[in-house]
Amino acid sequence: MADPAQFGHDRLAHLLSDRLLSVPRFQRGYSWEPSNVTEFLDDLKAARSESQPYFMGTVVLADDAADPGRQSIVDGQQRLTTTAILVTAVRDRLRQLDKFEPANVIDKNFLLTFDLEEEDNVTRLKLNAEDVRIYESILAGQVPEDGKHPIVACYRMCLSHLTDIAPSEAHYRDLINVVTHLDKSVQVLLAVASGLPEAYVIFETLNDRGADLTTADLLKNYLFSQSRSYLDHVEQQWSTIARTFDKPEDLVKFIRHEHSSREGKVTTRKLYKVLQSSIGRGQKRVRDYAGRLEDSLQPFTALREPDSEFWGRTDVDVRDSLLAFRRFGFESSMPLLLAILNSWEITPAAKMVNKIAGWSVRAWFAGRLGGGVAEEAFSGAAVAVSSGKSKTQDHVFTSLAKLIPTDQEFRQAVISSGAVSTGRAKYLLAQMERQRLAQLGVNVEAQPDWSGKSVSVEHVLARSSAPVDFPSPADYERFQAARDSLKNYTLLERTLNHKLADKPFTEKALQYRQSKFCLTRELGENTTWTLSDSDARAVELAKLAIAAWSYR
C-alpha cells in the first residue's frame, strides 16, 4: 500500500535548498508574462519593506519512482521557476559587485548541488526539455541573446530590479535580504503525494473552482489522476496534443469543439464540469477519451491548414473554403466539420466542407451566425453525424435549414449588404469571379491566385471622394454608406493598383481593362461610374453569389 500524502507548510526558496525538484516532461513550459513577474517582484518588495511573511499559495509535489532522487512539481512550477531565476539574478548581481563569497554560497545552497554518482554539479531545479537549455545557460552565467524567451525576459527583469535595489557595493546586504526573505518568510502550503496519480487528485481538489487555471490544466490533471496504469500512455497523448497549440485558449477551443462534435453545444465556462461528467471515472474511460481526442487532432489542425497532408488523400479542393473559415471566423461550424471528418470517407467529407463553407457565407450575409443559435444548430448537426443518423448532404442540410437563407433571401442580403473588410471581400469577389468565368465557358483554373499579396481590393469610387464629387448631399450620404461595401470593391493586381486609389474612375478604367480578373475588366468597359451603376452591379454580384454558394 502506498504511503499517504503528506501535508504541511514550507518556504519557497527553502524548497529549492531542501529538495531536488523537476518539472514533468508533459508540463507546459515556463509561461509567465512580464506583468506576472512584475507583480511577483513588487509583492515581495512590499512584504520585505514591512518585514511581513508572504503567502504564495499551494505547491503540490509527487515522489517519482522513475527518478527517486527528485520530486515532480505538479502545481507550483511557475512560482518555483521564477524564484530560482530571481535567486540566480541575486547571485549574478553579487558577482557584479565583487561579492563572490556570498554569491558562491547562494549558488551552492539554492541552485546547484554535487552529485556523487554523476561526479558533477547538477541543478536543484530541473526544467523540462522546452526550457532546460535556456535555464542551465543562465545558471552557467551565459545569458542567451534571445530576449523573447520567457525565462530570459524574466531573468533580465529580475536583474534590473535587483540593480535598483543594490546600485552599488554598499547595498549588497539588500540582495542577501531578498534571498533570506524567500528562504524564511515566503510561505506555501505543501502537499507531497506518494505518486503522480495521487498528486493529480490533490491538485484537482485544491483547484476545484479553477480560478487561476485554464480548462486545459484542469482537464489534464483530471485525466492523469484517473489514468493509473495508463498514466504513461495518457501523458504521452496529452503532450502530443498540447504542444500542437501555442496558446492554452486554443487548446481549450479544440477540446470544446471535439466535445460538441459528439455530445452537443457546451460553453467554455461549463466545459470542465461537463467533461468530468461525460468522461466519468476509471482508467479505461480516461484512456478511451484521450485516444479519441488525439484521433481528432489531425482533422482539426487540417481545418486550419489548407496545405496539410491530410487533404492529399482527395482530389477535392478545399483551400478556398478553409480560407473562408479563417477570414470570417466561422467558429460555430467547427464541431460539425470535425464530426464529418471523423465519421465520413475523405472525399465526401471534403465536398461537405465546401458545402458548409457556402452555407456559412449565406448565413453570414443574412446575419444568422450571431449569438448561440448558430452554434446550437451546428453542434446538433454534428451529433447527428457522429451518431450515424446523418449520413448525407441532404441530412446535414435538414439539420441546418433554419440557418440557411433561400435564394431570394440571400439575393436581397447581398444587394443590401454593408461594409465588408478587404480580407473578406477578396474571398467573396474571387468566388464570384469563378462563377463569371464558368458562365463564359472559361477554365476557372486560369483565375489568378486571389489569396496572395499580389492581389488587392480596389475601391471603384475612390474612398477619399468628397461631397463635391456628387450631384447632391443625399448622394454623398449614399456613397458614404456604401463606400466599403462589396459593390464598390473589385479585385486588382497590385502592379496595376499603384497610386490608383484616389484617381477618378476614367483613369481607373484604363487599368481595369488590363486586369486578369474578368469582373474587373468588365468594369473597365464603362466610361463613367455612378451610384446607380454601383447599385446595378450589386444585383449582378448577387446573381453570381447565388451560383457560387448554392442553396442545396
Short mmCIF file of N, CA, C and O in Angstrom, two decimals, residues 236-300:
data_model
loop_
_atom_site.label_atom_id
_atom_site.label_comp_id
_atom_site.label_asym_id
_atom_site.label_seq_id
_atom_site.Cartn_x
_atom_site.Cartn_y
_atom_site.Cartn_z
N GLN A 236 1.72 10.80 -22.64
CA GLN A 236 2.28 10.96 -23.99
C GLN A 236 1.24 11.53 -24.95
O GLN A 236 1.55 12.42 -25.76
N GLN A 237 0.02 11.03 -24.88
CA GLN A 237 -1.03 11.54 -25.75
C GLN A 237 -1.31 13.01 -25.47
O GLN A 237 -1.44 13.83 -26.39
N TRP A 238 -1.39 13.36 -24.19
CA TRP A 238 -1.67 14.75 -23.83
C TRP A 238 -0.55 15.67 -24.30
O TRP A 238 -0.79 16.77 -24.80
N SER A 239 0.68 15.22 -24.14
CA SER A 239 1.82 16.03 -24.57
C SER A 239 1.77 16.29 -26.06
O SER A 239 2.01 17.41 -26.53
N THR A 240 1.42 15.27 -26.84
CA THR A 240 1.30 15.42 -28.30
C THR A 240 0.23 16.45 -28.64
O THR A 240 0.43 17.30 -29.52
N ILE A 241 -0.89 16.39 -27.95
CA ILE A 241 -1.99 17.32 -28.21
C ILE A 241 -1.62 18.74 -27.79
O ILE A 241 -1.78 19.69 -28.56
N ALA A 242 -1.12 18.89 -26.57
CA ALA A 242 -0.88 20.22 -26.01
C ALA A 242 0.17 21.00 -26.78
O ALA A 242 0.03 22.21 -26.99
N ARG A 243 1.23 20.33 -27.24
CA ARG A 243 2.28 21.09 -27.93
C ARG A 243 1.89 21.50 -29.34
O ARG A 243 2.62 22.25 -29.99
N THR A 244 0.74 21.04 -29.81
CA THR A 244 0.24 21.47 -31.12
C THR A 244 -0.25 22.91 -31.07
O THR A 244 -0.27 23.59 -32.09
N PHE A 245 -0.62 23.38 -29.88
CA PHE A 245 -1.23 24.70 -29.75
C PHE A 245 -0.30 25.65 -29.00
O PHE A 245 0.26 25.30 -27.97
N ASP A 246 -0.15 26.86 -29.55
CA ASP A 246 0.74 27.86 -28.93
C ASP A 246 0.13 28.47 -27.68
O ASP A 246 0.85 28.85 -26.76
N LYS A 247 -1.20 28.56 -27.64
CA LYS A 247 -1.86 29.23 -26.53
C LYS A 247 -2.83 28.27 -25.84
O LYS A 247 -3.51 27.49 -26.50
N PRO A 248 -2.92 28.33 -24.50
CA PRO A 248 -3.86 27.45 -23.79
C PRO A 248 -5.29 27.61 -24.26
O PRO A 248 -6.05 26.64 -24.34
N GLU A 249 -5.68 28.86 -24.62
CA GLU A 249 -7.06 29.07 -25.05
C GLU A 249 -7.36 28.36 -26.37
O GLU A 249 -8.50 27.97 -26.64
N ASP A 250 -6.33 28.19 -27.23
CA ASP A 250 -6.54 27.46 -28.48
C ASP A 250 -6.72 25.97 -28.21
O ASP A 250 -7.51 25.29 -28.88
N LEU A 251 -5.99 25.46 -27.25
CA LEU A 251 -6.17 24.06 -26.84
C LEU A 251 -7.57 23.85 -26.28
O LEU A 251 -8.23 22.85 -26.59
N VAL A 252 -8.05 24.79 -25.48
CA VAL A 252 -9.40 24.69 -24.92
C VAL A 252 -10.44 24.71 -26.03
O VAL A 252 -11.43 23.98 -25.98
N LYS A 253 -10.24 25.56 -27.05
CA LYS A 253 -11.17 25.58 -28.19
C LYS A 253 -11.26 24.20 -28.84
O LYS A 253 -12.35 23.72 -29.16
N PHE A 254 -10.11 23.59 -29.05
CA PHE A 254 -10.10 22.26 -29.66
C PHE A 254 -10.87 21.27 -28.80
O PHE A 254 -11.72 20.51 -29.31
N ILE A 255 -10.61 21.27 -27.51
CA ILE A 255 -11.29 20.34 -26.60
C ILE A 255 -12.80 20.57 -26.63
O ILE A 255 -13.60 19.63 -26.66
N ARG A 256 -13.19 21.85 -26.63
CA ARG A 256 -14.62 22.18 -26.63
C ARG A 256 -15.28 21.74 -27.94
O ARG A 256 -16.37 21.15 -27.93
N HIS A 257 -14.65 22.03 -29.07
CA HIS A 257 -15.23 21.65 -30.35
C HIS A 257 -15.32 20.13 -30.49
O HIS A 257 -16.29 19.60 -31.04
N GLU A 258 -14.31 19.42 -29.99
CA GLU A 258 -14.34 17.96 -30.07
C GLU A 258 -15.49 17.42 -29.26
O GLU A 258 -16.21 16.52 -29.71
N HIS A 259 -15.70 17.97 -28.06
CA HIS A 259 -16.82 17.51 -27.24
C HIS A 259 -18.16 17.84 -27.91
O HIS A 259 -19.05 16.99 -27.99
N SER A 260 -18.28 19.06 -28.41
CA SER A 260 -19.53 19.48 -29.06
C SER A 260 -19.82 18.64 -30.30
O SER A 260 -20.99 18.45 -30.66
N SER A 261 -18.78 18.14 -30.95
CA SER A 261 -18.98 17.33 -32.16
C SER A 261 -19.65 16.00 -31.85
O SER A 261 -20.25 15.38 -32.73
N ARG A 262 -19.57 15.56 -30.61
CA ARG A 262 -20.16 14.27 -30.22
C ARG A 262 -21.38 14.40 -29.32
O ARG A 262 -22.29 13.59 -29.39
N GLU A 263 -21.40 15.45 -28.48
CA GLU A 263 -22.43 15.49 -27.45
C GLU A 263 -23.21 16.79 -27.40
O GLU A 263 -24.04 16.98 -26.50
N GLY A 264 -22.97 17.70 -28.34
CA GLY A 264 -23.76 18.91 -28.39
C GLY A 264 -23.06 20.11 -27.79
O GLY A 264 -22.00 20.01 -27.19
N LYS A 265 -23.68 21.25 -27.96
CA LYS A 265 -23.09 22.53 -27.56
C LYS A 265 -22.75 22.56 -26.07
O LYS A 265 -23.52 22.11 -25.23
N VAL A 266 -21.58 23.13 -25.77
CA VAL A 266 -21.18 23.39 -24.40
C VAL A 266 -20.38 24.69 -24.40
O VAL A 266 -19.61 24.96 -25.31
N THR A 267 -20.58 25.52 -23.39
CA THR A 267 -19.83 26.77 -23.28
C THR A 267 -18.48 26.51 -22.64
O THR A 267 -18.27 25.51 -21.94
N THR A 268 -17.54 27.42 -22.87
CA THR A 268 -16.21 27.28 -22.27
C THR A 268 -16.31 27.26 -20.75
O THR A 268 -15.61 26.50 -20.07
N ARG A 269 -17.17 28.09 -20.20
CA ARG A 269 -17.30 28.19 -18.74
C ARG A 269 -17.73 26.87 -18.11
O ARG A 269 -17.29 26.52 -17.02
N LYS A 270 -18.58 26.12 -18.80
CA LYS A 270 -19.11 24.87 -18.24
C LYS A 270 -18.35 23.64 -18.72
O LYS A 270 -18.67 22.52 -18.31
N LEU A 271 -17.35 23.85 -19.57
CA LEU A 271 -16.73 22.72 -20.26
C LEU A 271 -16.13 21.70 -19.29
O LEU A 271 -16.34 20.49 -19.44
N TYR A 272 -15.37 22.15 -18.30
CA TYR A 272 -14.67 21.20 -17.43
C TYR A 272 -15.64 20.30 -16.68
O TYR A 272 -15.48 19.07 -16.64
N LYS A 273 -16.67 20.88 -16.09
CA LYS A 273 -17.64 20.07 -15.35
C LYS A 273 -18.36 19.10 -16.27
O LYS A 273 -18.62 17.94 -15.91
N VAL A 274 -18.69 19.56 -17.47
CA VAL A 274 -19.37 18.70 -18.44
C VAL A 274 -18.45 17.54 -18.85
O VAL A 274 -18.89 16.39 -18.96
N LEU A 275 -17.17 17.84 -19.05
CA LEU A 275 -16.23 16.79 -19.43
C LEU A 275 -16.06 15.77 -18.31
O LEU A 275 -16.00 14.56 -18.57
N GLN A 276 -15.96 16.25 -17.09
CA GLN A 276 -15.87 15.32 -15.96
C GLN A 276 -17.03 14.33 -15.98
O GLN A 276 -16.86 13.12 -15.81
N SER A 277 -18.22 14.85 -16.16
CA SER A 277 -19.42 14.01 -16.17
C SER A 277 -19.42 13.07 -17.37
O SER A 277 -19.78 11.90 -17.26
N SER A 278 -19.01 13.61 -18.53
CA SER A 278 -19.02 12.82 -19.76
C SER A 278 -18.00 11.70 -19.74
O SER A 278 -18.28 10.56 -20.13
N ILE A 279 -16.79 12.02 -19.31
CA ILE A 279 -15.72 11.01 -19.30
C ILE A 279 -15.97 9.98 -18.21
O ILE A 279 -15.81 8.78 -18.41
N GLY A 280 -16.38 10.48 -17.03
CA GLY A 280 -16.58 9.58 -15.92
C GLY A 280 -15.26 9.21 -15.26
O GLY A 280 -14.20 9.74 -15.59
N ARG A 281 -15.33 8.29 -14.35
CA ARG A 281 -14.13 7.88 -13.61
C ARG A 281 -13.70 6.48 -14.04
O ARG A 281 -14.49 5.69 -14.52
N GLY A 282 -12.43 6.22 -13.89
CA GLY A 282 -11.90 4.91 -14.26
C GLY A 282 -10.87 5.03 -15.37
O GLY A 282 -11.02 5.82 -16.30
N GLN A 283 -9.83 4.23 -15.26
CA GLN A 283 -8.69 4.37 -16.16
C GLN A 283 -9.02 4.03 -17.61
O GLN A 283 -8.49 4.65 -18.54
N LYS A 284 -9.91 3.10 -17.86
CA LYS A 284 -10.24 2.75 -19.24
C LYS A 284 -11.04 3.86 -19.92
O LYS A 284 -10.84 4.14 -21.10
N ARG A 285 -11.93 4.47 -19.17
CA ARG A 285 -12.71 5.58 -19.75
C ARG A 285 -11.80 6.76 -20.09
O ARG A 285 -11.95 7.40 -21.13
N VAL A 286 -10.85 7.02 -19.23
CA VAL A 286 -9.88 8.10 -19.48
C VAL A 286 -9.00 7.74 -20.67
O VAL A 286 -8.73 8.59 -21.54
N ARG A 287 -8.55 6.52 -20.73
CA ARG A 287 -7.72 6.09 -21.87
C ARG A 287 -8.48 6.26 -23.18
O ARG A 287 -7.93 6.76 -24.17
N ASP A 288 -9.74 5.85 -23.19
CA ASP A 288 -10.53 5.95 -24.41
C ASP A 288 -10.74 7.41 -24.81
O ASP A 288 -10.68 7.76 -25.99
N TYR A 289 -11.00 8.27 -23.83
CA TYR A 289 -11.21 9.69 -24.14
C TYR A 289 -9.93 10.31 -24.70
O TYR A 289 -9.98 11.04 -25.70
N ALA A 290 -8.80 10.06 -24.07
CA ALA A 290 -7.53 10.63 -24.55
C ALA A 290 -7.23 10.15 -25.96
O ALA A 290 -6.73 10.92 -26.80
N GLY A 291 -7.53 8.90 -26.24
CA GLY A 291 -7.31 8.39 -27.60
C GLY A 291 -8.22 9.05 -28.62
O GLY A 291 -7.80 9.38 -29.73
N ARG A 292 -9.47 9.27 -28.23
CA ARG A 292 -10.43 9.93 -29.11
C ARG A 292 -9.98 11.38 -29.39
O ARG A 292 -10.06 11.86 -30.52
N LEU A 293 -9.49 12.05 -28.36
CA LEU A 293 -9.02 13.43 -28.51
C LEU A 293 -7.82 13.48 -29.45
O LEU A 293 -7.74 14.34 -30.34
N GLU A 294 -6.91 12.54 -29.28
CA GLU A 294 -5.73 12.51 -30.15
C GLU A 294 -6.12 12.19 -31.59
O GLU A 294 -5.56 12.76 -32.54
N ASP A 295 -7.09 11.31 -31.79
CA ASP A 295 -7.53 10.97 -33.14
C ASP A 295 -8.12 12.18 -33.86
O ASP A 295 -8.06 12.28 -35.08
N SER A 296 -8.72 13.10 -33.09
CA SER A 296 -9.35 14.28 -33.69
C SER A 296 -8.36 15.40 -33.99
O SER A 296 -8.71 16.38 -34.64
N LEU A 297 -7.14 15.24 -33.51
CA LEU A 297 -6.16 16.32 -33.64
C LEU A 297 -5.81 16.60 -35.10
O LEU A 297 -5.79 17.77 -35.52
N GLN A 298 -5.54 15.57 -35.88
CA GLN A 298 -5.13 15.81 -37.27
C GLN A 298 -6.24 16.47 -38.10
O GLN A 298 -5.97 17.47 -38.78
N PRO A 299 -7.47 15.95 -38.08
CA PRO A 299 -8.51 16.65 -38.85
C PRO A 299 -8.76 18.07 -38.36
O PRO A 299 -9.03 18.98 -39.16
N PHE A 300 -8.66 18.30 -37.06
CA PHE A 300 -8.88 19.65 -36.55
C PHE A 300 -7.82 20.61 -37.04
O PHE A 300 -8.12 21.73 -37.49
#
